[in-house]
PDB file of C-alpha atoms in Angstrom:
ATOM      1  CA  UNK A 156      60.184  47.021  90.263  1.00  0.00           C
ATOM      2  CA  UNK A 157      63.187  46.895  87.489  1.00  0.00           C
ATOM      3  CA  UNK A 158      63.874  43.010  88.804  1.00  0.00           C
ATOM      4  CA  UNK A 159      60.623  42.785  88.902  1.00  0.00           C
ATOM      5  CA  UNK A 160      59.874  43.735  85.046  1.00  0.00           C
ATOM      6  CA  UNK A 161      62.850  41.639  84.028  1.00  0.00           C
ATOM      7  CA  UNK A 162      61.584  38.444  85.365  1.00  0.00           C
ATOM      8  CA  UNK A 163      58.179  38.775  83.551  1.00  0.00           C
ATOM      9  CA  UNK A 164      59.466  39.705  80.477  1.00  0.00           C
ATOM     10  CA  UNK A 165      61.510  36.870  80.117  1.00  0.00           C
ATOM     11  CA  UNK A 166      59.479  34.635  81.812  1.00  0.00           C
ATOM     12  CA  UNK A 167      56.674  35.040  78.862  1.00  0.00           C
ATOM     13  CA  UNK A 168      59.534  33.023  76.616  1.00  0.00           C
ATOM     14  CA  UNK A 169      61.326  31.017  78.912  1.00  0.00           C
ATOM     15  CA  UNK A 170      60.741  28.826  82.419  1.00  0.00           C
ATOM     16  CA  UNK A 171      62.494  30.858  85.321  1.00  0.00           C
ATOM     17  CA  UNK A 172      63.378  27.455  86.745  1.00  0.00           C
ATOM     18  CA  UNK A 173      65.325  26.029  84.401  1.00  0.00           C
ATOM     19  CA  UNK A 174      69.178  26.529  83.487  1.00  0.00           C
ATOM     20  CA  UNK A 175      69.682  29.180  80.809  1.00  0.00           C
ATOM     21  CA  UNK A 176      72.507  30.974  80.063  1.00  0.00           C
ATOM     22  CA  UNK A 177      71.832  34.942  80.103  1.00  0.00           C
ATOM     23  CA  UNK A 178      73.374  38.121  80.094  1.00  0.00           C
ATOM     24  CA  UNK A 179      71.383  41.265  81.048  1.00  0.00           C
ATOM     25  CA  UNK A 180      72.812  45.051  79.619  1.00  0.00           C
ATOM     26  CA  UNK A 181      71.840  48.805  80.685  1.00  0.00           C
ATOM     27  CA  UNK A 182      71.488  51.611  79.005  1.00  0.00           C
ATOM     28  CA  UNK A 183      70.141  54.570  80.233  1.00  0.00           C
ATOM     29  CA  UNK A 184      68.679  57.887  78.765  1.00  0.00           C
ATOM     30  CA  UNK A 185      71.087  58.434  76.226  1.00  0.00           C
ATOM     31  CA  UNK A 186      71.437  55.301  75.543  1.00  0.00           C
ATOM     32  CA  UNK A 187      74.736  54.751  77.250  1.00  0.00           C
ATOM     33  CA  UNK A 188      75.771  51.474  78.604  1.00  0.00           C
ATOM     34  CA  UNK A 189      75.711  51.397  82.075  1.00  0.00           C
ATOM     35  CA  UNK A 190      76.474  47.620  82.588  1.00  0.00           C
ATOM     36  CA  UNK A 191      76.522  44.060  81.008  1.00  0.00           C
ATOM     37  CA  UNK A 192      77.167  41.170  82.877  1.00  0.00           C
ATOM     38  CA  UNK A 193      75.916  37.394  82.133  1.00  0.00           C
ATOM     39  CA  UNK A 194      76.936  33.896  82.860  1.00  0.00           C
ATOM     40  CA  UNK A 195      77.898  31.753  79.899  1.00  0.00           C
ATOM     41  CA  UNK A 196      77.765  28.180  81.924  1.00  0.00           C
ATOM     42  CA  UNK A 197      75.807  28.051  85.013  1.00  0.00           C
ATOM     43  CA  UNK A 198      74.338  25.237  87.226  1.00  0.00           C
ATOM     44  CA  UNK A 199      71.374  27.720  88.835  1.00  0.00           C
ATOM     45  CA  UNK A 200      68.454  28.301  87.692  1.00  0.00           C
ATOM     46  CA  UNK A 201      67.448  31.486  85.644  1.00  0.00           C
ATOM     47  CA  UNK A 202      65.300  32.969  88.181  1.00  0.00           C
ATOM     48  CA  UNK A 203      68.538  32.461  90.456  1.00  0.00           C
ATOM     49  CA  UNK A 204      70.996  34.275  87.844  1.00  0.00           C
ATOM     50  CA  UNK A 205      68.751  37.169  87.244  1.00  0.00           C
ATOM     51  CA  UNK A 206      68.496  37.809  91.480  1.00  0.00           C
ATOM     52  CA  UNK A 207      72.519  37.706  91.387  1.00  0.00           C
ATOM     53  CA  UNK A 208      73.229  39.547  88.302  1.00  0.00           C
ATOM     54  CA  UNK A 209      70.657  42.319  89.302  1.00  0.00           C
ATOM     55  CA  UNK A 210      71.892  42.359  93.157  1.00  0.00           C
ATOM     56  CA  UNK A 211      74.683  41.977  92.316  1.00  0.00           C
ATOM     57  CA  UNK A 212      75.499  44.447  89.621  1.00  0.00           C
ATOM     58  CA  UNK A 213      72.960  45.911  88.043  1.00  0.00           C
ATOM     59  CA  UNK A 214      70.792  47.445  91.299  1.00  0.00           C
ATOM     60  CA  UNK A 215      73.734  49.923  91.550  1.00  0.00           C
ATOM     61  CA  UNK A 216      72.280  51.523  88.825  1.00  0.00           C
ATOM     62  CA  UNK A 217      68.937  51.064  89.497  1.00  0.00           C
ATOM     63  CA  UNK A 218      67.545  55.266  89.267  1.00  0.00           C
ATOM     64  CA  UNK A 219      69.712  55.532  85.516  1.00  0.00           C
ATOM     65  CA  UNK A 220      68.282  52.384  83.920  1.00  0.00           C
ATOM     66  CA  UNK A 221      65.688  53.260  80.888  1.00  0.00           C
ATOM     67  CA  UNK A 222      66.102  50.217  78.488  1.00  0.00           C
ATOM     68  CA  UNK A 223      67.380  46.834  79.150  1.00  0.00           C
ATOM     69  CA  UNK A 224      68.502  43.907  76.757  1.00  0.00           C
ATOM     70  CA  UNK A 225      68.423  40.185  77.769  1.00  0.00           C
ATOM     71  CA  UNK A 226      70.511  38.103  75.577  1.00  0.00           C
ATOM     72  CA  UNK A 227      69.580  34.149  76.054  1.00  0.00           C
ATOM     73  CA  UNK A 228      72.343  32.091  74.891  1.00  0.00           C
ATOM     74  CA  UNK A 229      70.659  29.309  72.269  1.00  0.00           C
ATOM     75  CA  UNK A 230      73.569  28.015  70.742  1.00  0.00           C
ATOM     76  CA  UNK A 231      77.584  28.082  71.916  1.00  0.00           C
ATOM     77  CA  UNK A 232      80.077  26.185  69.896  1.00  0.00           C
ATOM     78  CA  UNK A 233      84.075  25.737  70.611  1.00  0.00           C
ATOM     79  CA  UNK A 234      86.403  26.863  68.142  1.00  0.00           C
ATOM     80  CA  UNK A 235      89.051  25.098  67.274  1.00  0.00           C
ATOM     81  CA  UNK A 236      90.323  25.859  64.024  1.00  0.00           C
ATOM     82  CA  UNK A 237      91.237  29.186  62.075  1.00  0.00           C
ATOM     83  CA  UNK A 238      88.882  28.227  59.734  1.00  0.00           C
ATOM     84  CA  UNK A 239      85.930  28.296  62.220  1.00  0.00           C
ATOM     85  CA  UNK A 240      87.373  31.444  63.704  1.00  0.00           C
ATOM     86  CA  UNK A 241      87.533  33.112  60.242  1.00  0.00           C
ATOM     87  CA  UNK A 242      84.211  32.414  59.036  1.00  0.00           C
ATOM     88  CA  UNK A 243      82.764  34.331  62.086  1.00  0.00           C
ATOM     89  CA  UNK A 244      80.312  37.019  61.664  1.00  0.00           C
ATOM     90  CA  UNK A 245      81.275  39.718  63.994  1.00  0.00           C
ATOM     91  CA  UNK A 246      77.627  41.692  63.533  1.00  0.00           C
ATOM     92  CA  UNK A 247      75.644  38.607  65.154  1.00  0.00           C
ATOM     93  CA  UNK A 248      78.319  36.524  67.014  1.00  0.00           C
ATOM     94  CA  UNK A 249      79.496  37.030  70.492  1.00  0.00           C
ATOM     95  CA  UNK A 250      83.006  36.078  70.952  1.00  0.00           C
ATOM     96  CA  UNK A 251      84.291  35.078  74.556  1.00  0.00           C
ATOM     97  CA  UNK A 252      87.957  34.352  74.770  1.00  0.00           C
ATOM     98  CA  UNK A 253      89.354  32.226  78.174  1.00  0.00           C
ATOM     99  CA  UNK A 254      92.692  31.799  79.232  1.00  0.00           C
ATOM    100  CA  UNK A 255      93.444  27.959  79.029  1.00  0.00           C
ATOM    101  CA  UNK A 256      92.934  27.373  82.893  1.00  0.00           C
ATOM    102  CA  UNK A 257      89.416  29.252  82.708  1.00  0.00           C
ATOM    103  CA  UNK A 258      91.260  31.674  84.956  1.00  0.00           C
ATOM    104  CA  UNK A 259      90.225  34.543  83.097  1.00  0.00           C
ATOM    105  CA  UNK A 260      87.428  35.371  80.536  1.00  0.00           C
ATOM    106  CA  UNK A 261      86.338  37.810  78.494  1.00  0.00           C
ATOM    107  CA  UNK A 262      82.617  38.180  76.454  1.00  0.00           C
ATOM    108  CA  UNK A 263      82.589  40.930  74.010  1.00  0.00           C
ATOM    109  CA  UNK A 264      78.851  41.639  72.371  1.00  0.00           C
ATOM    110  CA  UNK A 265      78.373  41.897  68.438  1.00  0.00           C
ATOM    111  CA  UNK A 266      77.237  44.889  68.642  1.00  0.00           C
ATOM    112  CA  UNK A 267      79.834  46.886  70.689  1.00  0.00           C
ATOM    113  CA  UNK A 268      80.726  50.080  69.085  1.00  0.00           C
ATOM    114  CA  UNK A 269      84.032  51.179  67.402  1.00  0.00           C
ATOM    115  CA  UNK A 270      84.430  47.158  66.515  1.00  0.00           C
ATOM    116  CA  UNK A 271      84.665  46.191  62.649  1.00  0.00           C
ATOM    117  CA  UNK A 272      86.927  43.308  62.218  1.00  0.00           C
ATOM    118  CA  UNK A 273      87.681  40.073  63.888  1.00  0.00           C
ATOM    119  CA  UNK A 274      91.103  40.730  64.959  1.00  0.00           C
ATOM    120  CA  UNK A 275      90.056  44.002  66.645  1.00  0.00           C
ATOM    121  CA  UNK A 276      87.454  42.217  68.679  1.00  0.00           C
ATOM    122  CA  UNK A 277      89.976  39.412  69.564  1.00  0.00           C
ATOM    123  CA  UNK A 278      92.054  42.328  70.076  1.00  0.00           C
ATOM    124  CA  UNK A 279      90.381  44.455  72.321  1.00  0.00           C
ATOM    125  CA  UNK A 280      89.546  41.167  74.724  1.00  0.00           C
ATOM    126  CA  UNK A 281      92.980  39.921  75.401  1.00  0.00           C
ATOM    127  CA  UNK A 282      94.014  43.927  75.984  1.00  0.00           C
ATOM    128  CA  UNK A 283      91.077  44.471  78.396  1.00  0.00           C
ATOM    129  CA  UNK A 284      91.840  40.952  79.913  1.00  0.00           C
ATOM    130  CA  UNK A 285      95.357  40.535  80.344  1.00  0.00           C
ATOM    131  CA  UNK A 286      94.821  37.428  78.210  1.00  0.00           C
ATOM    132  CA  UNK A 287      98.364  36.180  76.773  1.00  0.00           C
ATOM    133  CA  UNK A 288      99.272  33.341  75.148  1.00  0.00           C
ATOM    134  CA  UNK A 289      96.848  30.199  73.831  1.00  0.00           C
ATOM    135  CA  UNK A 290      93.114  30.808  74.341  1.00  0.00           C
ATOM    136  CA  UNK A 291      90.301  28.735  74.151  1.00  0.00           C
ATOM    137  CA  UNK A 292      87.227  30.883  71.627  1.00  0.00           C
ATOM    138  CA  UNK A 293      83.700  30.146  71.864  1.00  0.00           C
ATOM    139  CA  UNK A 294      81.290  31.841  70.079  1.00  0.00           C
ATOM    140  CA  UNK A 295      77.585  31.847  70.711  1.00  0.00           C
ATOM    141  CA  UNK A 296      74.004  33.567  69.591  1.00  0.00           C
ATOM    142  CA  UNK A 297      71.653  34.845  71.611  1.00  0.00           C
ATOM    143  CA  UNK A 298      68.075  35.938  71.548  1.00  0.00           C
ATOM    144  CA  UNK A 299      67.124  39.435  72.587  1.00  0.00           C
ATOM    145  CA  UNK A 300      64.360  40.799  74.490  1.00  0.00           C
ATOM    146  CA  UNK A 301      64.146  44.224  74.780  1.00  0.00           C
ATOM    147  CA  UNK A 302      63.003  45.930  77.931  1.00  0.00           C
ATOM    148  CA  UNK A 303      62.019  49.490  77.774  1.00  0.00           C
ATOM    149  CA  UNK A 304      61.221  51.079  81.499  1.00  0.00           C
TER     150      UNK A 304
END
């Protein structure tokens, strides 16, 4: 039913079949999160990446889930300069930071809690990560839809 409920929400907004970039997070009662996992570049359709993410992932958690967001990526941009990486706005910008070889990867949300600066959230990615040395940054937007079971 939950996969079920995602798919028709979003598909209301977007075509299933086509490629779109997506992350999907849990929360449950108390509004903890339980998981958030997306796919920033993807060949598959979204009707493909939902059935992994929520087999995947999210079905684990199936009996907590109570709300859902979907976050479609609309725009992504490289950055290459400390200027663009400065004039981010950490309270609508998702930040994922990639080790030069793509190896590893790291996507922190805007609105994660206990973050208030830049460096932090930079920060807190190459800690969680293992991330050392250069980087490549991209930020990107997303719309939400919230999903309330």
């Amino acid at each position: 039913m939950i996969l079920e409920t995602i798919k028709e929400k979003i598909a209301e907004q977007y075509s299933l079949n086509e490629q779109q970039w997506i992350f999907l997070s849990c929360f449950d009662s108390h509004n903890t999160l339980l998981s958030s996992h997306g796919v920033l570049v993807t060949n598959k359709s979204l009707w493909t990446v939902i059935d992994m993410i929520y087999h995947g992932i999210l079905q684990t958690h199936s009996n907590k889930i109570k709300r859902i967001i979907v976050d479609i990526v609309t725009e992504i941009n490289e950055l290459n300069t400390m200027d663009q990486i400065n004039s981010i706005d950490i309270t609508t910008t998702w930040l994922c930071i990639s080790t030069i070889d793509y190896s590893k990867s790291w996507v922190i949300a805007p609105w994660t809690q206990g973050i208030s600066s830049l460096a932090q959230m930079l920060q807190i990615i190459k800690e969680k990560n293992h991330i050392e040395g250069n980087v490549i940054i991209h930020s990107f937007h997303t719309e939400k839809i919230e999903i309330v079971l």
